[in-house]
Short mmCIF file of C-alpha atoms in Angstrom, two decimals:
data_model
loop_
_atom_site.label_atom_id
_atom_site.label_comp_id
_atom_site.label_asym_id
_atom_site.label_seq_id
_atom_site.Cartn_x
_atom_site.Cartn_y
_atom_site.Cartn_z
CA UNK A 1 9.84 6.99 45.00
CA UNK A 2 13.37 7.64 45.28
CA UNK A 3 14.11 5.59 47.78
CA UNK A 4 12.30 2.63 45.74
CA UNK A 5 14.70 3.42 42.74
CA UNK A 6 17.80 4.10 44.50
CA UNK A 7 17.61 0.78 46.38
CA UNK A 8 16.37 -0.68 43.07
CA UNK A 9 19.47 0.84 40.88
CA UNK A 10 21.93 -0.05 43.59
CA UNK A 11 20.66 -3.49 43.78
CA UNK A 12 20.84 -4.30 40.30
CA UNK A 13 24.10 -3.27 40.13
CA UNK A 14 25.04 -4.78 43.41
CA UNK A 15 23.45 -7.92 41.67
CA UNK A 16 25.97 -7.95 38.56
CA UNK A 17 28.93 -7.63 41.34
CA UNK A 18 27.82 -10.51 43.04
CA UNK A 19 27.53 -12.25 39.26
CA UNK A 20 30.98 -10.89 38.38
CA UNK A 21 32.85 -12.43 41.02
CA UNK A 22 30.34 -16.03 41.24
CA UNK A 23 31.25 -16.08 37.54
CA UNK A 24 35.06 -15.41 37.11
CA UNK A 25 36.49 -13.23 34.04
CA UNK A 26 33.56 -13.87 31.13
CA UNK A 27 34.22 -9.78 30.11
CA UNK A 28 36.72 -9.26 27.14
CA UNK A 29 39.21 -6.89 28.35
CA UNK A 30 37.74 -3.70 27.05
CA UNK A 31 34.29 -4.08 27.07
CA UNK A 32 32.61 -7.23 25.16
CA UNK A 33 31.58 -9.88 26.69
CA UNK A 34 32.26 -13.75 26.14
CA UNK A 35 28.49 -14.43 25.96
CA UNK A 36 24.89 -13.31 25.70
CA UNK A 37 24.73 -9.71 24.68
CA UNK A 38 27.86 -9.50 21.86
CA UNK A 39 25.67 -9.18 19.19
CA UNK A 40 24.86 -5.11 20.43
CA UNK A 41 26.89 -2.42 19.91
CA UNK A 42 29.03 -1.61 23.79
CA UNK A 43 27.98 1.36 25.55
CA UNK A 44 31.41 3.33 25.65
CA UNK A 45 32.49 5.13 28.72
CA UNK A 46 35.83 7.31 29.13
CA UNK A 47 38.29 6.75 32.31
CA UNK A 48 40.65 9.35 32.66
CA UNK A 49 43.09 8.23 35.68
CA UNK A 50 46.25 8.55 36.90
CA UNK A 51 48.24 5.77 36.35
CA UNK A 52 51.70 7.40 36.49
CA UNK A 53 52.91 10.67 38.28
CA UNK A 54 52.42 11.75 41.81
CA UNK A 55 48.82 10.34 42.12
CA UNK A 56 49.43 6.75 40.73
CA UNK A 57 48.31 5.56 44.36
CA UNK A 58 44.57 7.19 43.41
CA UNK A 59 44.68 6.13 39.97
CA UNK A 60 45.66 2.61 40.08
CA UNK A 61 42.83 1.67 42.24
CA UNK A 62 40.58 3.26 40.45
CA UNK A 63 40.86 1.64 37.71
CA UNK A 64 41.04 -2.02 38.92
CA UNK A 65 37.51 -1.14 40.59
CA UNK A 66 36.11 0.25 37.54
CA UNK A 67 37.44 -2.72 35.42
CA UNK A 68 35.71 -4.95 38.51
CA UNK A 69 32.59 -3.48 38.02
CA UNK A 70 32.60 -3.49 33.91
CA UNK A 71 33.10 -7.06 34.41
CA UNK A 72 30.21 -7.75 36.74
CA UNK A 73 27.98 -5.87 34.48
CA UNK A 74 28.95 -7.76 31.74
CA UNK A 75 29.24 -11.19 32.96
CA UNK A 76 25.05 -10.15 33.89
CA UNK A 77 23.85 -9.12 30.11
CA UNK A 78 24.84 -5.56 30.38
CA UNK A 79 22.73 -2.72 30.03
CA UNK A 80 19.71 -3.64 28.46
CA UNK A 81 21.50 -5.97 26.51
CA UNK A 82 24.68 -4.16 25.82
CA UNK A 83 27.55 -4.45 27.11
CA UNK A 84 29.88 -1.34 28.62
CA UNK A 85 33.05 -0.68 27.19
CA UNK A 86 35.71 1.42 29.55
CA UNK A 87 38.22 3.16 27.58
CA UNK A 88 40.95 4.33 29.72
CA UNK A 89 43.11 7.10 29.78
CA UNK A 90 46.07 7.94 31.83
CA UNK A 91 47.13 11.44 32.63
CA UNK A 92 50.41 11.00 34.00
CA UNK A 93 49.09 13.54 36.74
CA UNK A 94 49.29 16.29 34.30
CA UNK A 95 46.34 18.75 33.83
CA UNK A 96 47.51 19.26 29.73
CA UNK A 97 47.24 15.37 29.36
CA UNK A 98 44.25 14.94 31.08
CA UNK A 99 42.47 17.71 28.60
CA UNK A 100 44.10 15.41 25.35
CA UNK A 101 42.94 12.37 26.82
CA UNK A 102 39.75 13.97 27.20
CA UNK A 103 39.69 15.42 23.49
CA UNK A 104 40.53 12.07 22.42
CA UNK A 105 37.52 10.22 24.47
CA UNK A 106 35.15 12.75 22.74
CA UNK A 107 36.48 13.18 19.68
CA UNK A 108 37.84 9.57 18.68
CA UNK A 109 36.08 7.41 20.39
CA UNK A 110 32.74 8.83 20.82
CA UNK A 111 32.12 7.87 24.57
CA UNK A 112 28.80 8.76 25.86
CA UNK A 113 30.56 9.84 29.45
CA UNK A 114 33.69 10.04 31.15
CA UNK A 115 35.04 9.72 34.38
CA UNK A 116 37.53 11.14 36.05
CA UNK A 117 39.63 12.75 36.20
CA UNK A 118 41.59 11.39 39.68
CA UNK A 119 42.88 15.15 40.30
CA UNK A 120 41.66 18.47 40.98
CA UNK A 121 43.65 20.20 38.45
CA UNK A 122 43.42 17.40 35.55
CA UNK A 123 39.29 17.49 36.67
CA UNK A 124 39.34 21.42 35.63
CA UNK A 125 41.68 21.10 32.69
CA UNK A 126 39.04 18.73 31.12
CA UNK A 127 36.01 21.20 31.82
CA UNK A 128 36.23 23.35 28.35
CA UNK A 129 36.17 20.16 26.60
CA UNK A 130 32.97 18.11 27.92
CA UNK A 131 31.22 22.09 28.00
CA UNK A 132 32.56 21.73 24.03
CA UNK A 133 30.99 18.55 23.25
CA UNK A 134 27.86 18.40 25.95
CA UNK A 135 29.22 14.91 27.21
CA UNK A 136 29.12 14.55 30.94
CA UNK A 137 31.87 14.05 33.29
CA UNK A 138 31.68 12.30 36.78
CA UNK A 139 34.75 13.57 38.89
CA UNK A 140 36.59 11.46 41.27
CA UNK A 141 38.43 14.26 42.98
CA UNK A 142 38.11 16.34 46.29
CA UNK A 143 38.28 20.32 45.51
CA UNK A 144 35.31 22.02 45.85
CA UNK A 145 36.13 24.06 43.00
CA UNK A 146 34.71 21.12 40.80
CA UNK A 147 31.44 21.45 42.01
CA UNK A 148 30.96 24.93 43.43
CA UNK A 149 31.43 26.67 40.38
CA UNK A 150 28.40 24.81 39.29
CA UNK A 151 28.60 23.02 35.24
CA UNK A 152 25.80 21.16 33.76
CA UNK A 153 28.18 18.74 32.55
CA UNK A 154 30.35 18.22 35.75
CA UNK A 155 29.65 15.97 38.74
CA UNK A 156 31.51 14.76 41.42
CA UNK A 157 31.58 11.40 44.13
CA UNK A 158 34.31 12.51 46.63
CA UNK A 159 33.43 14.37 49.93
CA UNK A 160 35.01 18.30 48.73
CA UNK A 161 36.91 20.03 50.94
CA UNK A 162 33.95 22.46 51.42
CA UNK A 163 32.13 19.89 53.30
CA UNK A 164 35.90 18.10 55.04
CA UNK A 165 37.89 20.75 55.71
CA UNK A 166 35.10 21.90 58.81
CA UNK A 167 35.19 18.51 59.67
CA UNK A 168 38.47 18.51 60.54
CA UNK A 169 39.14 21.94 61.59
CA UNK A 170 36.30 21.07 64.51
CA UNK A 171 37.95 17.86 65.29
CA UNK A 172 41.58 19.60 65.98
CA UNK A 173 39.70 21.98 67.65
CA UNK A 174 37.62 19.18 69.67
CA UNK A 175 41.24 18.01 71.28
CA UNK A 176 41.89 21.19 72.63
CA UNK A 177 44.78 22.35 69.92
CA UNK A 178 44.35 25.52 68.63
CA UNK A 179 47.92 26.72 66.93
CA UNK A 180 47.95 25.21 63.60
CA UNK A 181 50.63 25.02 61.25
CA UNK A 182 49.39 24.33 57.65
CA UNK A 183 51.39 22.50 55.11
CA UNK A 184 49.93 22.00 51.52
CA UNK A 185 50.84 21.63 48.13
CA UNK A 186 50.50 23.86 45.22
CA UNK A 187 48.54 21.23 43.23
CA UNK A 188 45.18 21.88 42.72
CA UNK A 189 43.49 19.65 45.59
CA UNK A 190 45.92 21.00 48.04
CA UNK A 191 45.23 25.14 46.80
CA UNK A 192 41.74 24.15 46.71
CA UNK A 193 41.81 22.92 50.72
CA UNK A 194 44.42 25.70 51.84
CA UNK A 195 41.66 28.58 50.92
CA UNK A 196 38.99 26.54 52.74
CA UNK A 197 41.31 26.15 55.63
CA UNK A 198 42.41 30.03 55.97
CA UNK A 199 38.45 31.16 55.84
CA UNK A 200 37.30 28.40 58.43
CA UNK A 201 40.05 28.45 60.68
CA UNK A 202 39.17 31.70 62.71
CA UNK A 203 35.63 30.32 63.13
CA UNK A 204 36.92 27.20 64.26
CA UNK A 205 38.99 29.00 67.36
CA UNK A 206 42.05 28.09 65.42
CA UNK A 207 45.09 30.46 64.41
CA UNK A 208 47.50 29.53 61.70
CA UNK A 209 51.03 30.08 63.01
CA UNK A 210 52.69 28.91 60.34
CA UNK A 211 51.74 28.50 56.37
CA UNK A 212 53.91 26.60 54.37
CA UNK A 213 53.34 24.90 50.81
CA UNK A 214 55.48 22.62 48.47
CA UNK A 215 55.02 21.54 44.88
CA UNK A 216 53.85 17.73 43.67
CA UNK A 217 56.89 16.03 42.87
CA UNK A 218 59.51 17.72 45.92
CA UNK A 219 61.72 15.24 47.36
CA UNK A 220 62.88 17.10 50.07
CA UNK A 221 60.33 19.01 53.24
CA UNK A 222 62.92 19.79 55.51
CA UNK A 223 63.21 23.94 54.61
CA UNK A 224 59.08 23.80 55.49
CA UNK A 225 59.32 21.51 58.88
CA UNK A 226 62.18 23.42 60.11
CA UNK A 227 59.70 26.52 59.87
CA UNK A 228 57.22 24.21 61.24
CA UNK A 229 58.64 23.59 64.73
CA UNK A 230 60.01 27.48 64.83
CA UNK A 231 56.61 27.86 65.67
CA UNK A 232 55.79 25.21 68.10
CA UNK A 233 52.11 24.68 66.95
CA UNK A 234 49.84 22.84 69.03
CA UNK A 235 49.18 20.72 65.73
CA UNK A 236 50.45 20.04 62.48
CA UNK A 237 47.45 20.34 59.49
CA UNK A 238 48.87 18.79 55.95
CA UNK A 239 46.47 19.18 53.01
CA UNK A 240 47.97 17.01 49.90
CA UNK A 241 46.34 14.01 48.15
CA UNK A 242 49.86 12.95 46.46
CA UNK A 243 53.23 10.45 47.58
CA UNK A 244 54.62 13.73 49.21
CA UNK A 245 52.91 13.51 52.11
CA UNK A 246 55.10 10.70 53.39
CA UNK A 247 58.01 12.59 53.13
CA UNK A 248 56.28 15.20 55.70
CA UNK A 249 55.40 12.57 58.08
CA UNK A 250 58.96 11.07 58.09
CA UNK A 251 60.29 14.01 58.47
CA UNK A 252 58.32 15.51 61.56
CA UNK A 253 59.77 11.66 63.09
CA UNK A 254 63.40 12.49 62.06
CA UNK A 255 63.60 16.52 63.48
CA UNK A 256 62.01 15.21 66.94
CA UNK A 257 58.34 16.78 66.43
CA UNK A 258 55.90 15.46 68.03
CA UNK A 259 53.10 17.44 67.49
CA UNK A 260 49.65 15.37 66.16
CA UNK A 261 49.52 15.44 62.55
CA UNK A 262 45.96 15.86 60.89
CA UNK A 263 44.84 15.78 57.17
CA UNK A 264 42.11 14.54 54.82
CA UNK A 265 40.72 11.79 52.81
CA UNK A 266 44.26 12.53 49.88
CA UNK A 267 46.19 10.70 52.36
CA UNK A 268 43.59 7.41 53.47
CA UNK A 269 45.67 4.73 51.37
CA UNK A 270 48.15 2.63 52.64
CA UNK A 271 51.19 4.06 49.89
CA UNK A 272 50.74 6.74 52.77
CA UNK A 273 51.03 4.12 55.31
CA UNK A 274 53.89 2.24 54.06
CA UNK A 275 56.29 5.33 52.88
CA UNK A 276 55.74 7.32 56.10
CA UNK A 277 56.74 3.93 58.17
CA UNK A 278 56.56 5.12 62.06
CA UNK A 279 56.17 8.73 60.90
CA UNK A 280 52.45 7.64 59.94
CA UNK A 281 51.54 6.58 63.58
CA UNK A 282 48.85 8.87 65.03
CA UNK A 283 48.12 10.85 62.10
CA UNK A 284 44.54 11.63 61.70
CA UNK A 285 42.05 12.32 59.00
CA UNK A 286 39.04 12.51 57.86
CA UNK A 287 37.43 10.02 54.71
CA UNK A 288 34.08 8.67 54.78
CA UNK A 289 33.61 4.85 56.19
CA UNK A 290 34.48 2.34 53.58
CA UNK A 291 38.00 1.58 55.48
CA UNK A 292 35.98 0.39 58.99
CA UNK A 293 32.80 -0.53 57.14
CA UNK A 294 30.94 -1.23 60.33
CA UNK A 295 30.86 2.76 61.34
CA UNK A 296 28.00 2.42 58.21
CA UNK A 297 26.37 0.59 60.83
CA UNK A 298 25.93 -3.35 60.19
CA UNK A 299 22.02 -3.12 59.36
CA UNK A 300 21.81 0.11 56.95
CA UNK A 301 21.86 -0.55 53.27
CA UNK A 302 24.79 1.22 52.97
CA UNK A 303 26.98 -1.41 55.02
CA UNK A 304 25.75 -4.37 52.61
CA UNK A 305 26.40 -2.41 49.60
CA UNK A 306 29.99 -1.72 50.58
CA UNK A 307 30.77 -4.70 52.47
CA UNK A 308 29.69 -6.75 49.07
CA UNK A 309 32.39 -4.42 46.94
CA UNK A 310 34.83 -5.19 49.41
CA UNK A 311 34.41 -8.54 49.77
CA UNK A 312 34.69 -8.97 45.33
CA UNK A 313 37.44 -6.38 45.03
CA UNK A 314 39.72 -8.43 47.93
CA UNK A 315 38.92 -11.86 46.18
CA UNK A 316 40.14 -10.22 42.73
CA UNK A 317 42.82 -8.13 43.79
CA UNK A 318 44.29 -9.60 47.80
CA UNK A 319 43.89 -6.54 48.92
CA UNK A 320 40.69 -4.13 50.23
CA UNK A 321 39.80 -1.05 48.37
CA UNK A 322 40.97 2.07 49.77
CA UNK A 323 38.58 5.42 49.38
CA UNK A 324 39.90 6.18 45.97
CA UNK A 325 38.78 2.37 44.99
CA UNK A 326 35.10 4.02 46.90
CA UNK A 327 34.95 6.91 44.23
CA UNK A 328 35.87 5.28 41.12
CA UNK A 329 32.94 2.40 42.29
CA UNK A 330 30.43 5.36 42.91
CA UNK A 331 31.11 6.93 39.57
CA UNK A 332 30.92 3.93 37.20
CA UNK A 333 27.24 3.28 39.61
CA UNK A 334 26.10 6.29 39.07
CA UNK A 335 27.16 6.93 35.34
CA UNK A 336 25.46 2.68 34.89
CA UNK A 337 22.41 3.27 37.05
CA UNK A 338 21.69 6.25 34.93
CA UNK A 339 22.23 4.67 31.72
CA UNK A 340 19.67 2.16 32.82
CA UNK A 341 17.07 4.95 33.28
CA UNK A 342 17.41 6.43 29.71
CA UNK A 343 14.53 5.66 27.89
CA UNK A 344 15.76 5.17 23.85
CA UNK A 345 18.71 4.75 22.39
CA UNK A 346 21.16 6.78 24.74
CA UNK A 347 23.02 10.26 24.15
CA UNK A 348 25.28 11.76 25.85
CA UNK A 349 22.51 14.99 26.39
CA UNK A 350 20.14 12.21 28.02
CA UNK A 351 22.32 10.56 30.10
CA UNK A 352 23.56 13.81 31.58
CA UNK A 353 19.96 14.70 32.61
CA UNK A 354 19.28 11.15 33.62
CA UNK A 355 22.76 11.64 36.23
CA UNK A 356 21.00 14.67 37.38
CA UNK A 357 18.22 13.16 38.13
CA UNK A 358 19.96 10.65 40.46
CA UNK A 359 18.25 10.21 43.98
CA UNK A 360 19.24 8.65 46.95
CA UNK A 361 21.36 6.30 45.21
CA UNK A 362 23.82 4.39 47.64
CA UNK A 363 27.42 3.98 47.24
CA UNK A 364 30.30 3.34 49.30
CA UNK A 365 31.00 6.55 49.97
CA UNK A 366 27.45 8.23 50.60
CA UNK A 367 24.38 8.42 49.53
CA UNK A 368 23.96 10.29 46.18
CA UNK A 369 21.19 12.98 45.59
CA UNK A 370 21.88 15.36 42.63
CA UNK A 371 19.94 18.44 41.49
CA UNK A 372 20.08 21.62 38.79
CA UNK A 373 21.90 23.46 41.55
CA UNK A 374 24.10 20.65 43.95
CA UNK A 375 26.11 18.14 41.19
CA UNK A 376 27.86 16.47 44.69
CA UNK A 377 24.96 15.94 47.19
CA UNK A 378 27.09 14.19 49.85
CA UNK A 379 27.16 16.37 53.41
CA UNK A 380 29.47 15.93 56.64
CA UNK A 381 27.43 12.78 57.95
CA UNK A 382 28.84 10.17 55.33
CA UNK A 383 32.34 11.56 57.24
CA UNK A 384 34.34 9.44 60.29
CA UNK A 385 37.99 10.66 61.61
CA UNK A 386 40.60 7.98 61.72
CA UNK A 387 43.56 7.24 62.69
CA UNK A 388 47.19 5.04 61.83
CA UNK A 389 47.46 2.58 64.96
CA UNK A 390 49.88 -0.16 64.17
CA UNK A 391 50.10 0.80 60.62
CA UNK A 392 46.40 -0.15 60.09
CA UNK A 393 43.28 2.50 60.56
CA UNK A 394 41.06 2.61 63.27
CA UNK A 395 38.20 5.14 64.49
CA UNK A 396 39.40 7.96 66.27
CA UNK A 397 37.71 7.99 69.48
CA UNK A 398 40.08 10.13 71.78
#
């Protein structure tokens, strides 16, 4: 039965992307449509993203896939008829503005869910508030700390570090390195994956020689790469999700190091790419498969699904969706797939169960399975490692 629904829910919605980009911009900005279903009050969904601060590279695609898919649901009748209004909210990468925005969502506007937020730290800052008001939040964020300490109301679409930190502690460990120096930030993705990295390194065969951490918004990682190559790891581990990150890869090019530089799914977006320049070359890191689609596989349901966003978000935008693109898609699915499956007029208390109840439901980045006790459901196998070859990403192979 699952399987029935979950290829059922994704193809509907699949269906309405497909409509959305055959039938151009019929959607009012902000919910409405031009057509058809305006006569029923919108379904209102919450977006808190980051727009601004240190994770505007997350945030901004986010959104534009989240406004992609409103559209396409729209411009197919909506939801039984009504059409989905997105409310967004940016949160400047600030855990006390995410909460507000969050306040404001629930107490304001009434929103039925919300998702977001793009961060770890502005994801927790929310949690007292949707507990407060019983509305249910989707995550789009990494740290396990979202979904281990287990909330009714919480769920979550990224791989956590619980499940990609072993992934890529094994891979360094695969290539024969094992001296590691660690270099994350004090944010709350990058605290999250440095306590996941101390307790799996030892059972990985790896030692941490050197342990050094900056704060979002530093400008300058010389003081911490000088330490760095004191040490003469055999590899260089960087757990961040923010613009920092290309300052650390520049600056291993600029003090001679030339030690392989590893890291996770915070850094798979081509800001990374493009602010690192040659310093980005070889680094490796683990995200699940929407950048080389075909490791899905080119039969499984999962490659059409994600090939088909790809293919509408490049004709909208000129550009592919990176992972963060992946997560915001998964959430607005998964938040529209369950709306679908309320029976009645829908509450925020029925929608939450109906989100639990999600099964097997495929997305771009995995295949979705909730319960009363897992609110991710994604394991290791929806994970690839990459790596920057001629400032574009390929499998990693070696």
């Amino acid at each position: 039965m699952s399987r029935v629904r979950a290829r059922f829910g994704a193809a509907l919605v699949v269906a309405a992307v497909l409509a959305g980009a055959l039938g151009g911009c019929g959607a009012k900005q902000g919910g409405g449509t031009e057509g058809g279903q305006a006569d029923k009050e919108p379904y209102r969904i919450g977006a808190v993203v980051s727009l601004t601060g240190t994770y505007a590279g997350l945030g901004v695609p986010e959104k534009k896939a989240i406004e992609l898919q409103r559209d396409a649901v729209n411009a197919s009748g909506g939801i039984n008829g009504h059409p989905v209004e997105v409310i967004f909210e940016d949160d400047a990468t600030d855990p006390a503005k995410a909460a507000a925005a969050a306040t404001k969502l629930i107490d304001q506007d009434g929103v039925l869910a919300i998702i977001g937020a793009t961060g770890t730290a502005q994801t927790m800052a929310m949690r007292s508030e949707v507990q407060r008001a019983g509305v249910p939040q989707v995550s789009m964020a990494g740290g396990s700390v979202i979904t281990d300490q287990l909330d009714p109301m919480v769920f979550q679409t990224p791989w956590p570090n619980r499940i990609v930190v072993p992934f890529v502690l094994k891979a360094i460990a695969g290539k024969g390195l094992a001296k590691v120096a660690l270099i994350s930030d004090s944010g709350g993705y990058g605290k999250d994956g440095h306590a996941i990295i101390a307790k799996e390194a030892p059972a990985a065969g790896i030692t941490i020689v050197a342990d050094e951490t900056f704060n979002p918004g530093d400008t300058d990682m010389s003081s911490q790469l000088t330490k760095i190559r004191a040490a003469k790891p055999d590899a260089v581990l960087m757990w961040n999700a923010g613009k920092e990150a290309a300052l650390i890869a520049k600056g291993m090019k600029q003090l001679g190091m030339t030690q392989p530089l590893f890291g996770g799914p915070g850094n798979g977006r081509k800001e990374f790419i493009q602010g690192a320049g040659d310093g980005a070359e070889g680094f490796r890191f683990a995200a699940g498969k929407i950048l080389v689609p075909s490791a899905y596989g080119t039969d499984t349901e999962a490659y059409r699904v994600a090939t088909e966003f790809i293919d509408s978000y490049t004709q909208k935008y000129g550009e592919p969706p990176d992972i963060f693109a992946g997560h915001a898609y998964d959430a607005f699915l998964i938040v529209v797939d369950a709306l679908k499956r309320v029976e009645g007029e829908p509450t925020p208390a029925k929608l939450r169960d109906a989100i639990e109840q999600t099964k097997g439901l495929v997305g771009v980045g995995g295949t979705f399975s909730y319960s009363p006790t897992d609110h991710n459901g994604l394991t290791e196998s929806e994970l690839v490692l990459y790596r920057v070859e001629n400032g574009a990403w390929v499998l990693d192979t070696q």
